[in-house]
Short mmCIF file of C-alpha atoms in Angstrom, two decimals:
data_model
loop_
_atom_site.label_atom_id
_atom_site.label_comp_id
_atom_site.label_asym_id
_atom_site.label_seq_id
_atom_site.Cartn_x
_atom_site.Cartn_y
_atom_site.Cartn_z
CA UNK A 1382 -9.94 -15.64 23.27
CA UNK A 1383 -7.29 -13.88 21.25
CA UNK A 1384 -4.61 -11.93 23.08
CA UNK A 1385 -1.34 -10.51 21.76
CA UNK A 1386 0.90 -8.39 23.99
CA UNK A 1387 3.88 -6.17 23.23
CA UNK A 1388 5.62 -3.42 25.20
CA UNK A 1389 4.04 -0.06 24.45
CA UNK A 1390 7.22 1.94 23.96
CA UNK A 1391 10.97 1.36 23.74
CA UNK A 1392 13.95 3.63 23.33
CA UNK A 1393 17.33 2.66 21.88
CA UNK A 1394 20.50 4.31 20.63
CA UNK A 1395 21.62 4.60 17.03
CA UNK A 1396 23.98 1.74 16.13
CA UNK A 1397 22.76 -0.47 18.98
CA UNK A 1398 20.65 -3.65 18.99
CA UNK A 1399 17.07 -3.78 20.27
CA UNK A 1400 14.76 -6.74 20.90
CA UNK A 1401 10.99 -6.28 20.79
CA UNK A 1402 9.04 -9.09 22.44
CA UNK A 1403 5.59 -10.39 21.61
CA UNK A 1404 3.54 -12.95 23.54
CA UNK A 1405 0.33 -14.40 22.20
CA UNK A 1406 -2.60 -16.64 23.08
CA UNK A 1407 -4.66 -17.41 20.00
CA UNK A 1408 -6.61 -20.27 18.50
CA UNK A 1409 -6.00 -21.52 14.96
CA UNK A 1410 -2.38 -20.26 14.91
CA UNK A 1411 -1.02 -20.29 11.37
CA UNK A 1412 2.04 -18.07 11.48
CA UNK A 1413 3.35 -14.87 13.02
CA UNK A 1414 4.24 -11.70 11.14
CA UNK A 1415 6.14 -8.56 12.06
CA UNK A 1416 5.27 -5.26 10.41
CA UNK A 1417 6.82 -1.81 10.60
CA UNK A 1418 4.56 1.23 10.51
CA UNK A 1419 5.70 4.82 10.32
CA UNK A 1420 3.27 7.44 11.59
CA UNK A 1421 0.44 8.05 9.14
CA UNK A 1422 1.60 5.32 6.76
CA UNK A 1423 0.52 1.77 6.02
CA UNK A 1424 2.19 -1.22 7.72
CA UNK A 1425 5.02 -2.78 5.73
CA UNK A 1426 6.01 -6.44 6.03
CA UNK A 1427 9.27 -7.24 7.83
CA UNK A 1428 9.35 -10.95 8.63
CA UNK A 1429 7.39 -14.16 9.05
CA UNK A 1430 7.71 -17.25 11.27
CA UNK A 1431 5.59 -20.39 11.26
CA UNK A 1432 8.10 -22.91 12.64
CA UNK A 1433 10.15 -22.55 15.80
CA UNK A 1434 13.49 -20.85 15.40
CA UNK A 1435 15.19 -17.80 14.03
CA UNK A 1436 14.60 -16.17 10.65
CA UNK A 1437 17.24 -13.67 9.58
CA UNK A 1438 16.74 -10.97 7.00
CA UNK A 1439 19.48 -8.37 6.83
CA UNK A 1440 19.43 -6.17 9.92
CA UNK A 1441 16.18 -7.75 11.08
CA UNK A 1442 15.71 -11.18 12.67
CA UNK A 1443 12.63 -12.76 14.15
CA UNK A 1444 12.31 -15.69 16.51
CA UNK A 1445 9.35 -17.92 17.33
CA UNK A 1446 8.60 -20.43 20.07
CA UNK A 1447 5.14 -21.91 19.49
CA UNK A 1448 5.14 -23.89 22.75
CA UNK A 1449 5.75 -20.70 24.71
CA UNK A 1450 3.52 -18.46 22.58
CA UNK A 1451 6.46 -16.10 22.21
CA UNK A 1452 8.22 -14.21 19.45
CA UNK A 1453 10.74 -11.42 19.24
CA UNK A 1454 11.99 -9.06 16.58
CA UNK A 1455 15.68 -8.18 16.72
CA UNK A 1456 16.90 -5.02 15.04
CA UNK A 1457 20.66 -4.61 14.64
CA UNK A 1458 22.77 -1.56 13.76
CA UNK A 1459 19.86 0.74 14.54
CA UNK A 1460 19.35 3.73 12.30
CA UNK A 1461 17.29 6.85 12.96
CA UNK A 1462 14.86 5.77 10.22
CA UNK A 1463 14.03 2.68 12.29
CA UNK A 1464 11.99 4.92 14.61
CA UNK A 1465 8.50 3.57 14.02
CA UNK A 1466 5.79 1.38 15.46
CA UNK A 1467 6.44 -2.38 15.24
CA UNK A 1468 3.40 -4.62 15.04
CA UNK A 1469 3.32 -8.29 15.89
CA UNK A 1470 0.47 -10.06 14.10
CA UNK A 1471 -0.74 -13.65 14.38
CA UNK A 1472 -2.42 -15.26 11.41
CA UNK A 1473 -5.39 -17.32 12.48
CA UNK A 1474 -7.47 -19.68 10.37
CA UNK A 1475 -11.11 -18.72 10.22
CA UNK A 1476 -12.93 -21.59 8.59
CA UNK A 1477 -11.96 -23.06 5.23
CA UNK A 1478 -9.18 -21.19 3.51
CA UNK A 1479 -9.96 -17.80 5.00
CA UNK A 1480 -7.40 -16.45 7.40
CA UNK A 1481 -7.09 -13.20 9.24
CA UNK A 1482 -4.36 -11.25 10.97
CA UNK A 1483 -4.78 -10.36 14.60
CA UNK A 1484 -2.52 -7.48 15.52
CA UNK A 1485 -0.78 -6.87 18.79
CA UNK A 1486 -0.88 -3.52 20.50
CA UNK A 1487 2.27 -2.35 18.72
CA UNK A 1488 5.59 -1.13 20.11
CA UNK A 1489 6.64 2.44 19.42
CA UNK A 1490 10.42 2.47 19.03
CA UNK A 1491 12.35 5.72 19.35
CA UNK A 1492 15.95 5.65 18.13
CA UNK A 1493 18.10 8.35 19.66
CA UNK A 1494 21.42 9.71 18.38
CA UNK B 113 1.81 -3.24 -10.79
CA UNK B 114 2.73 -4.35 -7.29
CA UNK B 115 0.74 -2.07 -5.09
CA UNK B 116 -2.60 -1.54 -3.43
CA UNK B 117 -4.06 1.89 -4.06
CA UNK B 118 -6.68 3.69 -2.02
CA UNK B 119 -8.70 6.80 -2.74
CA UNK B 120 -9.23 9.34 -1.43
CA UNK B 121 -6.19 9.89 0.77
CA UNK B 122 -8.13 12.19 3.06
CA UNK B 123 -11.86 12.58 3.59
CA UNK B 124 -13.87 14.94 5.77
CA UNK B 125 -17.58 14.24 6.07
CA UNK B 126 -20.55 15.24 8.15
CA UNK B 127 -22.69 12.81 10.06
CA UNK B 128 -25.47 13.00 7.48
CA UNK B 129 -23.24 12.50 4.44
CA UNK B 130 -22.85 9.40 2.28
CA UNK B 131 -19.37 8.73 0.96
CA UNK B 132 -17.35 5.78 -0.34
CA UNK B 133 -13.78 4.63 0.05
CA UNK B 134 -12.15 2.80 -2.82
CA UNK B 135 -9.39 0.20 -2.87
CA UNK B 136 -7.82 -1.30 -5.97
CA UNK B 137 -5.16 -3.93 -6.71
CA UNK B 138 -4.14 -5.44 -10.02
CA UNK B 139 -1.98 -8.25 -8.69
CA UNK B 140 -4.63 -10.95 -9.07
CA UNK B 141 -4.93 -11.31 -5.32
CA UNK B 142 -7.70 -13.56 -3.99
CA UNK B 143 -8.63 -11.89 -0.75
CA UNK B 144 -9.14 -8.27 0.20
CA UNK B 145 -9.51 -6.73 3.64
CA UNK B 146 -10.74 -3.56 5.32
CA UNK B 147 -9.12 -2.47 8.58
CA UNK B 148 -9.81 0.48 10.86
CA UNK B 149 -6.92 2.03 12.78
CA UNK B 150 -7.27 4.64 15.49
CA UNK B 151 -4.29 6.75 16.52
CA UNK B 152 -1.63 4.83 18.43
CA UNK B 153 -3.64 1.61 18.15
CA UNK B 154 -3.13 -1.47 15.96
CA UNK B 155 -5.28 -2.09 12.88
CA UNK B 156 -8.62 -3.74 13.65
CA UNK B 157 -10.10 -6.07 11.07
CA UNK B 158 -13.52 -5.04 9.75
CA UNK B 159 -14.27 -7.19 6.67
CA UNK B 160 -12.67 -9.90 4.56
CA UNK B 161 -13.64 -10.77 1.00
CA UNK B 162 -12.36 -14.08 -0.35
CA UNK B 163 -12.84 -14.70 -4.07
CA UNK B 164 -15.22 -11.72 -4.17
CA UNK B 165 -17.49 -13.13 -1.46
CA UNK B 166 -17.81 -11.65 2.01
CA UNK B 167 -16.26 -14.23 4.34
CA UNK B 168 -15.70 -12.26 7.55
CA UNK B 169 -17.69 -9.41 9.09
CA UNK B 170 -16.27 -8.56 12.49
CA UNK B 171 -19.61 -7.31 13.85
CA UNK B 172 -19.15 -3.97 12.13
CA UNK B 173 -22.07 -1.49 12.46
CA UNK B 174 -24.32 -1.33 9.41
CA UNK B 175 -23.35 2.29 8.74
CA UNK B 176 -20.28 0.67 7.10
CA UNK B 177 -21.22 -1.31 4.01
CA UNK B 178 -18.54 -3.17 2.01
CA UNK B 179 -18.81 -4.07 -1.64
CA UNK B 180 -16.56 -6.11 -3.93
CA UNK B 181 -17.68 -5.48 -7.53
CA UNK B 182 -14.82 -7.55 -9.01
CA UNK B 183 -11.59 -9.23 -8.02
CA UNK B 184 -9.58 -6.00 -8.30
CA UNK B 185 -11.85 -3.56 -6.53
CA UNK B 186 -13.12 -3.18 -2.97
CA UNK B 187 -15.37 -0.38 -1.77
CA UNK B 188 -16.48 0.73 1.66
CA UNK B 189 -19.70 2.74 1.66
CA UNK B 190 -20.17 5.10 4.57
CA UNK B 191 -23.47 6.51 5.80
CA UNK B 192 -24.54 8.30 8.98
CA UNK B 193 -21.13 7.95 10.59
CA UNK B 194 -20.28 9.17 14.07
CA UNK B 195 -17.28 11.30 15.12
CA UNK B 196 -15.77 8.24 16.82
CA UNK B 197 -15.54 6.61 13.38
CA UNK B 198 -12.75 9.04 12.53
CA UNK B 199 -9.69 6.89 11.85
CA UNK B 200 -7.26 5.62 9.23
CA UNK B 201 -8.98 3.04 7.03
CA UNK B 202 -6.59 0.53 5.54
CA UNK B 203 -7.19 -1.86 2.70
CA UNK B 204 -5.07 -4.97 2.21
CA UNK B 205 -4.93 -7.86 -0.23
CA UNK B 206 -3.58 -11.39 -0.12
CA UNK B 207 -2.00 -13.22 -3.08
CA UNK B 208 -3.92 -15.96 -4.87
CA UNK B 209 -1.27 -18.57 -4.10
CA UNK B 210 -2.06 -18.24 -0.45
CA UNK B 211 1.19 -19.93 0.48
CA UNK B 212 2.31 -20.06 4.07
CA UNK B 213 4.77 -17.20 3.61
CA UNK B 214 2.37 -14.92 1.78
CA UNK B 215 1.74 -11.68 3.55
CA UNK B 216 -1.02 -9.15 3.17
CA UNK B 217 -0.13 -6.10 1.12
CA UNK B 218 -1.44 -2.88 2.63
CA UNK B 219 -2.59 0.22 0.83
CA UNK B 220 -1.60 3.71 2.08
CA UNK B 221 -4.94 4.22 3.78
CA UNK B 222 -7.68 6.83 3.79
CA UNK B 223 -7.64 9.22 6.72
CA UNK B 224 -11.27 9.90 7.59
CA UNK B 225 -12.55 12.73 9.76
CA UNK B 226 -16.24 12.77 10.74
CA UNK B 227 -17.53 16.10 11.99
#
């Protein structure tokens, strides 16, 4: 089956660093994405990993270990606007060239002053 | 034009109504998706169209009927919905290149309320 787990909620302080973990068990793994979603808005793309290791993109970094079925999103120098839901999504192949995203439960991050 | 648009932004309908949601992208993308998202839950995939053909139907009830008239347009026809169908309906599209790093682009969503 397909299973993707994240912590439900996290709280952090402005200016600090926070790590949001994601563990997954899926078939047909073809990459892992992180999205940010503010309440009532569409998800926006943050980062992508398909090989093991760290991908850095400004204040955001994402790590993947395929053997462990584990990823994390690291947010540095937290700002109040980073308060949002963070979605881990695994891309799975679904026959031929069709692929689909399977989303984790999402982590609601609250950044406090 | 680098966005996915959805109309309407909000929709209230009764259980006997027939309505349609519309999604449009002019980026030449090859795949388009419908997702349903309940409050405080992740998006759930409903349908995938690849090159204008339905390639995935995630066992969605027949009261939801997708249609892809052309490569830029995706509709979701609604009929005899239930109050539990109230949710944010998101459309997304995937670039034609389909490279490993390509991500789905999401529209702003239609917030649907079924009374």
